[in-house]
mmCIF file of C-alpha atoms in Angstrom:
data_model
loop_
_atom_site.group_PDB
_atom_site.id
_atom_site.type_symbol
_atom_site.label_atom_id
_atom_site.label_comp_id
_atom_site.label_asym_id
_atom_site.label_seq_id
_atom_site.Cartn_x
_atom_site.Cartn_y
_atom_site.Cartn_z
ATOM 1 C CA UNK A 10 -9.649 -9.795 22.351
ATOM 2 C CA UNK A 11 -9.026 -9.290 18.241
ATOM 3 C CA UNK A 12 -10.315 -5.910 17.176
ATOM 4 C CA UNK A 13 -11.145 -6.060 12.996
ATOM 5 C CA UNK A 14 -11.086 -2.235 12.054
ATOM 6 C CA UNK A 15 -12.610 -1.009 8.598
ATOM 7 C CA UNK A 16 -11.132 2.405 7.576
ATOM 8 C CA UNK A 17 -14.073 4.130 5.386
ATOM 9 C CA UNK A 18 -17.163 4.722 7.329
ATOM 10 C CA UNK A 19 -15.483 3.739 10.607
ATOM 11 C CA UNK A 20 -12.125 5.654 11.582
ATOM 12 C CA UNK A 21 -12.743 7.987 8.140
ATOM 13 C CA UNK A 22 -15.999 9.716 7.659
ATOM 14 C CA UNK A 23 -17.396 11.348 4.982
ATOM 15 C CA UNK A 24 -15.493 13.476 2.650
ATOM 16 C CA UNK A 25 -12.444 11.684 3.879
ATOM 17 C CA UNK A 26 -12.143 13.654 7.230
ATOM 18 C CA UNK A 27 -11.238 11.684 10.197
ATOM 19 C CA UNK A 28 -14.392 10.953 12.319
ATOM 20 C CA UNK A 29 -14.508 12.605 15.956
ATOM 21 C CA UNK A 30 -12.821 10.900 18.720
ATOM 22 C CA UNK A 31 -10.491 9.147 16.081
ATOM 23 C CA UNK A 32 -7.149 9.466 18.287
ATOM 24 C CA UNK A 33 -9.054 7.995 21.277
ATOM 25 C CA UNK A 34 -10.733 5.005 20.270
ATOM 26 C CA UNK A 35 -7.516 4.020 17.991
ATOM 27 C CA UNK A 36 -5.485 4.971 21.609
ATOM 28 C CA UNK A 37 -7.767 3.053 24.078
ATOM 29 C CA UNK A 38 -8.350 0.050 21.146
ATOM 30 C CA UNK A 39 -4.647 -0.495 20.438
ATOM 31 C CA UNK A 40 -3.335 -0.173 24.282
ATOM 32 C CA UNK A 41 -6.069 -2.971 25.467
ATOM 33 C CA UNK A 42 -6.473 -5.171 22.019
ATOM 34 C CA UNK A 43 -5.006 -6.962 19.688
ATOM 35 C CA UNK A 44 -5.465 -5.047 16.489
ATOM 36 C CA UNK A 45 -6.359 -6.267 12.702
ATOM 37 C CA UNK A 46 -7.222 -4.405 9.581
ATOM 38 C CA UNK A 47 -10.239 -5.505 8.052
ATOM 39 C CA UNK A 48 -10.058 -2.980 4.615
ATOM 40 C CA UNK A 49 -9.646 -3.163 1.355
ATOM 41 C CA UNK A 50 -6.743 -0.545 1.770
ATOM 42 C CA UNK A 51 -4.934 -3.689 3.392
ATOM 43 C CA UNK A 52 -5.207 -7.200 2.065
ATOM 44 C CA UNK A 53 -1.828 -8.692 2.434
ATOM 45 C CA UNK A 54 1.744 -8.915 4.373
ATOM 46 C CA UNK A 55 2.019 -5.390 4.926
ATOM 47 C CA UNK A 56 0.990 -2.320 6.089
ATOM 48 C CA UNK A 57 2.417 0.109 3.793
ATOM 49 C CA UNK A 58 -0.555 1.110 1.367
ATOM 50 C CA UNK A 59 -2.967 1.970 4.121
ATOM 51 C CA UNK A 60 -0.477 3.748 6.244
ATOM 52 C CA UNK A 61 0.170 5.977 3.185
ATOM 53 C CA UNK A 62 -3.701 6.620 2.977
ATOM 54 C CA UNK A 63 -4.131 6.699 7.069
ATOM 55 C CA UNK A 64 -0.910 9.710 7.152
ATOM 56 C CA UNK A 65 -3.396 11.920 4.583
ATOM 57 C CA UNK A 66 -6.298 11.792 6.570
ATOM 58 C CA UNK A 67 -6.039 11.235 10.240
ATOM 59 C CA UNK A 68 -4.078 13.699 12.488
ATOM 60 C CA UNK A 69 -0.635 12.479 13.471
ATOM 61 C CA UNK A 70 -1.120 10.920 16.978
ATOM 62 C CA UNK A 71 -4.191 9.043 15.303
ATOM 63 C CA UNK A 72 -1.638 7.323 12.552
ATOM 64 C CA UNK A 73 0.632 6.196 15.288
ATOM 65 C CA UNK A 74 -1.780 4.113 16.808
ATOM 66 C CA UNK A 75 -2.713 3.088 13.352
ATOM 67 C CA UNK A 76 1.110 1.117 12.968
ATOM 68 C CA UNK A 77 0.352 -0.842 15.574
ATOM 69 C CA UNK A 78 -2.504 -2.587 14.072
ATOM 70 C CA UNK A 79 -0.994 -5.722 11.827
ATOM 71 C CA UNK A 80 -2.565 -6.762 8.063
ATOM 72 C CA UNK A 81 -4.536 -9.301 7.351
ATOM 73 C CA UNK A 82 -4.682 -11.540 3.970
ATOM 74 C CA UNK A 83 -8.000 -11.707 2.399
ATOM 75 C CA UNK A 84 -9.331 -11.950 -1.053
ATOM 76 C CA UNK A 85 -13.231 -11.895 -1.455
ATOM 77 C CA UNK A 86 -14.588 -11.723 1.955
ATOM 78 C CA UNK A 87 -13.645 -9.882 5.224
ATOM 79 C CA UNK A 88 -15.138 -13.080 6.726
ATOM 80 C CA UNK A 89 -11.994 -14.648 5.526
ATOM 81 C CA UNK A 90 -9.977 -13.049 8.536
ATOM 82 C CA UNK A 91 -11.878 -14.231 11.366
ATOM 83 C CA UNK A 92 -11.229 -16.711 13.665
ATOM 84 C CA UNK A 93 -14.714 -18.589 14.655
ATOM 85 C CA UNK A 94 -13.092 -20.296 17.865
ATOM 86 C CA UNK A 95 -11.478 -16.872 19.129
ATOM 87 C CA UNK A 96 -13.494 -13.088 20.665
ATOM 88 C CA UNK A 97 -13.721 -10.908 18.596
ATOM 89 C CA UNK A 98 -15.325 -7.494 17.257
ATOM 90 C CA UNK A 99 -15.682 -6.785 13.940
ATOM 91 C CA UNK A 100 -15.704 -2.664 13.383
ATOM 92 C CA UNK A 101 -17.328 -1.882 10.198
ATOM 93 C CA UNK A 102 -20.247 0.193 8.640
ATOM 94 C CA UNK A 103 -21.703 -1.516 5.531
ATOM 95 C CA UNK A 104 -21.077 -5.551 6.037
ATOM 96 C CA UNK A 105 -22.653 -7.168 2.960
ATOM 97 C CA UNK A 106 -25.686 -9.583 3.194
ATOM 98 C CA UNK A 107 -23.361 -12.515 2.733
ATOM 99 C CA UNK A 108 -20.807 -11.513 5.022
ATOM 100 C CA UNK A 109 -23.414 -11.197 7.613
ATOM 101 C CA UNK A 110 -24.462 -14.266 6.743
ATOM 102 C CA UNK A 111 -21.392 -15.996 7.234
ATOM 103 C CA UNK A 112 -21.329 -14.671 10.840
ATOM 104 C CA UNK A 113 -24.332 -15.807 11.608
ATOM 105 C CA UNK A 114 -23.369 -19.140 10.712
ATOM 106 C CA UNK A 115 -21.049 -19.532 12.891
ATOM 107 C CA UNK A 116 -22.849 -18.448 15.583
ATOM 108 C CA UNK A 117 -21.232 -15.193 15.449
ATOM 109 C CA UNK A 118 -23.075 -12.077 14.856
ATOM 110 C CA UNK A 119 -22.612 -10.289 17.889
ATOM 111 C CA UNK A 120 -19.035 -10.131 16.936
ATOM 112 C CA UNK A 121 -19.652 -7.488 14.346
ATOM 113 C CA UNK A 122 -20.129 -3.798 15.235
ATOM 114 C CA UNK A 123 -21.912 -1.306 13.159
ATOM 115 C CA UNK A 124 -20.676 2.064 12.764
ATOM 116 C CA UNK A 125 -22.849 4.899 11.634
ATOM 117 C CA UNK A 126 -20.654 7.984 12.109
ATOM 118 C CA UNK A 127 -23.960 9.506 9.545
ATOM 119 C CA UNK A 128 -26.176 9.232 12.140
ATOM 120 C CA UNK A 129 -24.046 9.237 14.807
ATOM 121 C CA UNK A 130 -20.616 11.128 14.348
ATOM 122 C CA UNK A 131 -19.465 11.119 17.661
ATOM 123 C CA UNK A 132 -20.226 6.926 17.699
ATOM 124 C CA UNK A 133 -16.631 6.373 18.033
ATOM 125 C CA UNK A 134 -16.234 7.896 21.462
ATOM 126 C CA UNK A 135 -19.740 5.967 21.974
ATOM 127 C CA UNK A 136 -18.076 3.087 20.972
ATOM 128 C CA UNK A 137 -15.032 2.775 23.427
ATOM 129 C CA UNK A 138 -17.205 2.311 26.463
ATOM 130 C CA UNK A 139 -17.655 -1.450 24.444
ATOM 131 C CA UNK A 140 -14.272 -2.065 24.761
#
């Protein structure tokens, strides 16, 4: 199955500190999924910027699963990146109305996964019983 991964909110929590569990849900995601970026630190052919921001934050083990998850090309709407006729799970914390939306409309809102790592900050190792 594709895996869509936001970075803020999901694999970074607040004050830019890696949320718990980090290094195993990127470990046990990347070894069993097929990995795409879904953040505006990545919206093209490459995965340089956010690997620059990724190496600041998250511990070193952590980043290494991070390279294998590949870019995606997106202007306006992470909605853009999806496949309708494909699984998937869409990892993010604050999907806007529209995007939602969108989902919906194609029949597809159980694809996307809220993260709360306010409410919840261990939902990440929460999270990999899902996968």
């Amino acid at each position: 199955m594709k895996l869509f991964l936001d970075i803020d909110g999901v694999i970074v929590g607040r004050g830019r500190k890696p949320a718990a569990y980090v290094t195993e849900f990127l470990k046990f995601a990347t070894d069993r999924h097929d990995c795409y970026w879904a953040t505006t630190h990545c919206k093209g052919e490459d995965t340089d910027d956010v690997m620059r921001y990724i190496k600041e934050i998250l511990p070193a083990e952590a980043a290494l699963y991070c390279e294998k998850i590949k870019p995606t090309r997106w202007s306006h709407k992470k909605t853009e990146i999806f496949d309708y006729n494909s699984d998937f799970l869409w990892f993010e914390d604050k999907p806007f109305e529209f995007e939602k939306e969108i989902l919906a409309q194609h029949g597809r809102s159980n694809s996307l996964v809220l993260v709360d790592l306010i409410s919840n900050p261990n939902h990440l190792h929460d999270l990999i019983k899902l996968l």
